[in-house]
mmCIF file with all atom_site columns, C-alpha atoms in Angstrom:
data_model
loop_
_atom_site.group_PDB
_atom_site.id
_atom_site.type_symbol
_atom_site.label_atom_id
_atom_site.label_alt_id
_atom_site.label_comp_id
_atom_site.label_asym_id
_atom_site.label_entity_id
_atom_site.label_seq_id
_atom_site.pdbx_PDB_ins_code
_atom_site.Cartn_x
_atom_site.Cartn_y
_atom_site.Cartn_z
_atom_site.occupancy
_atom_site.B_iso_or_equiv
_atom_site.pdbx_formal_charge
_atom_site.auth_seq_id
_atom_site.auth_comp_id
_atom_site.auth_asym_id
_atom_site.auth_atom_id
_atom_site.pdbx_PDB_model_num
ATOM 1   C CA . GLN O 1 1   ? 0.000  0.000   0.000   1.00 77.00 ? 1   GLN O CA 1
ATOM 2   C CA . VAL O 1 2   ? 2.816  2.381   -0.999  1.00 89.00 ? 2   VAL O CA 1
ATOM 3   C CA . GLN O 1 3   ? 2.631  4.830   -3.894  1.00 92.00 ? 3   GLN O CA 1
ATOM 4   C CA . LEU O 1 4   ? 5.804  6.305   -5.389  1.00 94.00 ? 4   LEU O CA 1
ATOM 5   C CA . VAL O 1 5   ? 6.084  9.369   -7.640  1.00 96.00 ? 5   VAL O CA 1
ATOM 6   C CA . GLU O 1 6   ? 9.368  10.361  -9.295  1.00 97.00 ? 6   GLU O CA 1
ATOM 7   C CA . SER O 1 7   ? 10.245 13.877  -10.389 1.00 97.00 ? 7   SER O CA 1
ATOM 8   C CA . GLY O 1 8   ? 13.253 15.973  -11.365 1.00 98.00 ? 8   GLY O CA 1
ATOM 9   C CA . GLY O 1 9   ? 14.110 14.533  -14.762 1.00 98.00 ? 9   GLY O CA 1
ATOM 10  C CA . GLY O 1 10  ? 14.871 16.668  -17.774 1.00 98.00 ? 10  GLY O CA 1
ATOM 11  C CA . LEU O 1 11  ? 17.215 17.461  -20.644 1.00 98.00 ? 11  LEU O CA 1
ATOM 12  C CA . VAL O 1 12  ? 20.800 18.368  -19.745 1.00 98.00 ? 12  VAL O CA 1
ATOM 13  C CA . GLN O 1 13  ? 24.143 18.612  -21.502 1.00 98.00 ? 13  GLN O CA 1
ATOM 14  C CA . ALA O 1 14  ? 26.922 16.134  -20.869 1.00 98.00 ? 14  ALA O CA 1
ATOM 15  C CA . GLY O 1 15  ? 28.733 17.013  -17.660 1.00 98.00 ? 15  GLY O CA 1
ATOM 16  C CA . GLY O 1 16  ? 25.646 18.529  -16.098 1.00 98.00 ? 16  GLY O CA 1
ATOM 17  C CA . SER O 1 17  ? 23.695 17.498  -13.017 1.00 98.00 ? 17  SER O CA 1
ATOM 18  C CA . LEU O 1 18  ? 20.172 16.631  -11.961 1.00 98.00 ? 18  LEU O CA 1
ATOM 19  C CA . ARG O 1 19  ? 18.523 15.653  -8.701  1.00 98.00 ? 19  ARG O CA 1
ATOM 20  C CA . LEU O 1 20  ? 15.733 13.121  -8.877  1.00 98.00 ? 20  LEU O CA 1
ATOM 21  C CA . SER O 1 21  ? 13.145 12.808  -6.133  1.00 98.00 ? 21  SER O CA 1
ATOM 22  C CA . CYS O 1 22  ? 10.867 9.931   -5.208  1.00 95.00 ? 22  CYS O CA 1
ATOM 23  C CA . ALA O 1 23  ? 7.953  10.888  -2.980  1.00 93.00 ? 23  ALA O CA 1
ATOM 24  C CA . ALA O 1 24  ? 6.212  8.069   -1.133  1.00 91.00 ? 24  ALA O CA 1
ATOM 25  C CA . SER O 1 25  ? 2.672  8.023   0.188   1.00 89.00 ? 25  SER O CA 1
ATOM 26  C CA . GLY O 1 26  ? 0.266  5.518   1.647   1.00 80.00 ? 26  GLY O CA 1
ATOM 27  C CA . ARG O 1 27  ? 0.446  3.270   4.659   1.00 66.00 ? 27  ARG O CA 1
ATOM 28  C CA . THR O 1 28  ? 2.652  0.305   5.389   1.00 68.00 ? 28  THR O CA 1
ATOM 29  C CA . PHE O 1 29  ? 3.703  -1.764  8.370   1.00 52.00 ? 29  PHE O CA 1
ATOM 30  C CA . THR O 1 30  ? 7.181  -2.288  6.933   1.00 61.00 ? 30  THR O CA 1
ATOM 31  C CA . ASP O 1 31  ? 10.381 -0.250  6.885   1.00 81.00 ? 31  ASP O CA 1
ATOM 32  C CA . LEU O 1 32  ? 11.304 0.020   3.205   1.00 89.00 ? 32  LEU O CA 1
ATOM 33  C CA . THR O 1 33  ? 14.543 -0.120  1.298   1.00 93.00 ? 33  THR O CA 1
ATOM 34  C CA . MET O 1 34  ? 14.558 2.412   -1.558  1.00 94.00 ? 34  MET O CA 1
ATOM 35  C CA . THR O 1 35  ? 16.167 1.650   -4.897  1.00 96.00 ? 35  THR O CA 1
ATOM 36  C CA . TRP O 1 36  ? 16.656 3.453   -8.206  1.00 97.00 ? 36  TRP O CA 1
ATOM 37  C CA . PHE O 1 37  ? 16.557 1.627   -11.532 1.00 97.00 ? 37  PHE O CA 1
ATOM 38  C CA . ARG O 1 38  ? 16.786 2.973   -15.059 1.00 98.00 ? 38  ARG O CA 1
ATOM 39  C CA . GLN O 1 39  ? 15.786 1.830   -18.526 1.00 98.00 ? 39  GLN O CA 1
ATOM 40  C CA . PRO O 1 40  ? 17.807 3.228   -21.448 1.00 98.00 ? 40  PRO O CA 1
ATOM 41  C CA . PRO O 1 41  ? 16.087 3.495   -24.830 1.00 96.00 ? 41  PRO O CA 1
ATOM 42  C CA . GLY O 1 42  ? 15.937 0.109   -26.501 1.00 96.00 ? 42  GLY O CA 1
ATOM 43  C CA . SER O 1 43  ? 17.385 -1.646  -23.445 1.00 97.00 ? 43  SER O CA 1
ATOM 44  C CA . GLU O 1 44  ? 16.218 -3.551  -20.407 1.00 96.00 ? 44  GLU O CA 1
ATOM 45  C CA . ARG O 1 45  ? 15.815 -2.068  -16.964 1.00 96.00 ? 45  ARG O CA 1
ATOM 46  C CA . GLU O 1 46  ? 19.019 -1.968  -14.916 1.00 96.00 ? 46  GLU O CA 1
ATOM 47  C CA . PHE O 1 47  ? 19.964 -1.392  -11.310 1.00 96.00 ? 47  PHE O CA 1
ATOM 48  C CA . VAL O 1 48  ? 21.378 2.014   -10.379 1.00 98.00 ? 48  VAL O CA 1
ATOM 49  C CA . ALA O 1 49  ? 21.567 2.420   -6.597  1.00 97.00 ? 49  ALA O CA 1
ATOM 50  C CA . THR O 1 50  ? 19.913 1.305   -3.375  1.00 97.00 ? 50  THR O CA 1
ATOM 51  C CA . ILE O 1 51  ? 19.744 2.523   0.208   1.00 95.00 ? 51  ILE O CA 1
ATOM 52  C CA . SER O 1 52  ? 18.481 0.808   3.344   1.00 92.00 ? 52  SER O CA 1
ATOM 53  C CA . TRP O 1 53  ? 15.656 2.172   5.467   1.00 88.00 ? 53  TRP O CA 1
ATOM 54  C CA . SER O 1 54  ? 18.130 3.469   8.050   1.00 85.00 ? 54  SER O CA 1
ATOM 55  C CA . GLY O 1 55  ? 20.343 5.055   5.402   1.00 88.00 ? 55  GLY O CA 1
ATOM 56  C CA . LEU O 1 56  ? 23.355 3.246   6.844   1.00 90.00 ? 56  LEU O CA 1
ATOM 57  C CA . ARG O 1 57  ? 23.789 0.859   3.919   1.00 94.00 ? 57  ARG O CA 1
ATOM 58  C CA . SER O 1 58  ? 23.900 1.698   0.223   1.00 97.00 ? 58  SER O CA 1
ATOM 59  C CA . SER O 1 59  ? 25.330 0.333   -3.002  1.00 97.00 ? 59  SER O CA 1
ATOM 60  C CA . TYR O 1 60  ? 25.775 1.484   -6.592  1.00 98.00 ? 60  TYR O CA 1
ATOM 61  C CA . ALA O 1 61  ? 26.112 0.092   -10.063 1.00 97.00 ? 61  ALA O CA 1
ATOM 62  C CA . ASP O 1 62  ? 29.680 0.264   -11.355 1.00 98.00 ? 62  ASP O CA 1
ATOM 63  C CA . SER O 1 63  ? 28.576 2.555   -14.166 1.00 97.00 ? 63  SER O CA 1
ATOM 64  C CA . VAL O 1 64  ? 27.435 5.300   -11.777 1.00 98.00 ? 64  VAL O CA 1
ATOM 65  C CA . ARG O 1 65  ? 29.651 4.870   -8.724  1.00 97.00 ? 65  ARG O CA 1
ATOM 66  C CA . GLY O 1 66  ? 31.442 8.111   -7.913  1.00 98.00 ? 66  GLY O CA 1
ATOM 67  C CA . ARG O 1 67  ? 29.026 10.190  -9.986  1.00 98.00 ? 67  ARG O CA 1
ATOM 68  C CA . PHE O 1 68  ? 25.612 9.436   -8.478  1.00 98.00 ? 68  PHE O CA 1
ATOM 69  C CA . THR O 1 69  ? 24.571 9.649   -4.831  1.00 98.00 ? 69  THR O CA 1
ATOM 70  C CA . ILE O 1 70  ? 21.494 8.061   -3.293  1.00 98.00 ? 70  ILE O CA 1
ATOM 71  C CA . SER O 1 71  ? 19.969 9.476   -0.127  1.00 95.00 ? 71  SER O CA 1
ATOM 72  C CA . ARG O 1 72  ? 16.703 9.603   1.753   1.00 92.00 ? 72  ARG O CA 1
ATOM 73  C CA . HIS O 1 73  ? 14.825 11.793  4.187   1.00 89.00 ? 73  HIS O CA 1
ATOM 74  C CA . ASN O 1 74  ? 12.443 9.561   6.073   1.00 83.00 ? 74  ASN O CA 1
ATOM 75  C CA . THR O 1 75  ? 10.469 12.316  7.787   1.00 82.00 ? 75  THR O CA 1
ATOM 76  C CA . LYS O 1 76  ? 9.704  13.721  4.323   1.00 86.00 ? 76  LYS O CA 1
ATOM 77  C CA . ASN O 1 77  ? 8.928  10.254  2.930   1.00 87.00 ? 77  ASN O CA 1
ATOM 78  C CA . THR O 1 78  ? 11.287 10.998  0.057   1.00 91.00 ? 78  THR O CA 1
ATOM 79  C CA . ALA O 1 79  ? 14.287 9.333   -1.570  1.00 94.00 ? 79  ALA O CA 1
ATOM 80  C CA . TYR O 1 80  ? 16.737 11.161  -3.822  1.00 96.00 ? 80  TYR O CA 1
ATOM 81  C CA . LEU O 1 81  ? 19.244 10.418  -6.529  1.00 98.00 ? 81  LEU O CA 1
ATOM 82  C CA . GLN O 1 82  ? 21.844 13.076  -7.251  1.00 98.00 ? 82  GLN O CA 1
ATOM 83  C CA . LEU O 1 83  ? 23.203 12.667  -10.780 1.00 98.00 ? 83  LEU O CA 1
ATOM 84  C CA . ASN O 1 84  ? 26.511 14.428  -11.429 1.00 98.00 ? 84  ASN O CA 1
ATOM 85  C CA . SER O 1 85  ? 28.919 14.387  -14.363 1.00 98.00 ? 85  SER O CA 1
ATOM 86  C CA . LEU O 1 86  ? 26.177 13.091  -16.596 1.00 98.00 ? 86  LEU O CA 1
ATOM 87  C CA . LYS O 1 87  ? 27.054 11.214  -19.762 1.00 98.00 ? 87  LYS O CA 1
ATOM 88  C CA . PRO O 1 88  ? 24.928 10.529  -22.848 1.00 98.00 ? 88  PRO O CA 1
ATOM 89  C CA . GLU O 1 89  ? 24.798 6.866   -21.842 1.00 97.00 ? 89  GLU O CA 1
ATOM 90  C CA . ASP O 1 90  ? 22.950 7.911   -18.671 1.00 98.00 ? 90  ASP O CA 1
ATOM 91  C CA . THR O 1 91  ? 19.934 8.750   -20.830 1.00 98.00 ? 91  THR O CA 1
ATOM 92  C CA . ALA O 1 92  ? 17.058 6.611   -19.570 1.00 98.00 ? 92  ALA O CA 1
ATOM 93  C CA . ILE O 1 93  ? 13.776 6.556   -17.759 1.00 98.00 ? 93  ILE O CA 1
ATOM 94  C CA . TYR O 1 94  ? 14.628 6.467   -14.066 1.00 98.00 ? 94  TYR O CA 1
ATOM 95  C CA . TYR O 1 95  ? 12.353 4.524   -11.725 1.00 97.00 ? 95  TYR O CA 1
ATOM 96  C CA . CYS O 1 96  ? 12.072 4.503   -7.965  1.00 97.00 ? 96  CYS O CA 1
ATOM 97  C CA . ALA O 1 97  ? 11.178 1.233   -6.254  1.00 96.00 ? 97  ALA O CA 1
ATOM 98  C CA . ALA O 1 98  ? 10.593 0.118   -2.679  1.00 94.00 ? 98  ALA O CA 1
ATOM 99  C CA . SER O 1 99  ? 11.325 -3.285  -1.189  1.00 92.00 ? 99  SER O CA 1
ATOM 100 C CA . LEU O 1 100 ? 10.859 -5.004  2.144   1.00 88.00 ? 100 LEU O CA 1
ATOM 101 C CA . ASP O 1 101 ? 14.470 -6.239  2.289   1.00 87.00 ? 101 ASP O CA 1
ATOM 102 C CA . TYR O 1 102 ? 17.908 -4.867  1.561   1.00 90.00 ? 102 TYR O CA 1
ATOM 103 C CA . GLY O 1 103 ? 20.275 -6.768  -0.711  1.00 85.00 ? 103 GLY O CA 1
ATOM 104 C CA . PRO O 1 104 ? 20.514 -8.606  -4.023  1.00 82.00 ? 104 PRO O CA 1
ATOM 105 C CA . ALA O 1 105 ? 17.666 -10.981 -3.146  1.00 81.00 ? 105 ALA O CA 1
ATOM 106 C CA . ALA O 1 106 ? 15.154 -8.211  -2.548  1.00 88.00 ? 106 ALA O CA 1
ATOM 107 C CA . SER O 1 107 ? 11.936 -8.027  -4.508  1.00 91.00 ? 107 SER O CA 1
ATOM 108 C CA . TYR O 1 108 ? 10.282 -4.761  -5.453  1.00 93.00 ? 108 TYR O CA 1
ATOM 109 C CA . PRO O 1 109 ? 6.506  -4.722  -5.042  1.00 91.00 ? 109 PRO O CA 1
ATOM 110 C CA . PHE O 1 110 ? 6.235  -0.922  -5.230  1.00 92.00 ? 110 PHE O CA 1
ATOM 111 C CA . TRP O 1 111 ? 7.235  1.188   -8.244  1.00 95.00 ? 111 TRP O CA 1
ATOM 112 C CA . GLY O 1 112 ? 6.878  4.747   -9.443  1.00 96.00 ? 112 GLY O CA 1
ATOM 113 C CA . GLN O 1 113 ? 5.897  5.816   -12.954 1.00 97.00 ? 113 GLN O CA 1
ATOM 114 C CA . GLY O 1 114 ? 9.392  6.946   -13.918 1.00 98.00 ? 114 GLY O CA 1
ATOM 115 C CA . THR O 1 115 ? 10.999 10.236  -14.894 1.00 98.00 ? 115 THR O CA 1
ATOM 116 C CA . GLN O 1 116 ? 12.908 10.838  -18.131 1.00 98.00 ? 116 GLN O CA 1
ATOM 117 C CA . VAL O 1 117 ? 16.557 11.880  -18.047 1.00 98.00 ? 117 VAL O CA 1
ATOM 118 C CA . THR O 1 118 ? 18.082 12.884  -21.381 1.00 98.00 ? 118 THR O CA 1
ATOM 119 C CA . VAL O 1 119 ? 21.757 13.825  -21.681 1.00 98.00 ? 119 VAL O CA 1
ATOM 120 C CA . SER O 1 120 ? 22.950 15.457  -24.891 1.00 98.00 ? 120 SER O CA 1
ATOM 121 C CA . ALA O 1 121 ? 26.527 15.158  -26.098 1.00 93.00 ? 121 ALA O CA 1
#
């Protein structure tokens, strides 16, 4: 019973930055891990970054490590993805997802609608 809404996408030049937000609403009995995925044009969805409910654990895809930063503000019910040093290959629809567990075995029952990020060369 969690609804997620992404925002903050747009068109930027290579080397630029964006901050994506994922606002959560609804009621749940579970502390949720928040994860960002992306789907490039003509490609399958891929993992980007994840952060535990406490914010103490996080991990990143090799392709974005050092450039992107995931964070969350639990009292605002919002997760963020800071995208720096953007490259054309970062162009994708970015999705926010919530899971009941942290780690590679987690499943993601809650998803947002996605926000488009386009990076021009």
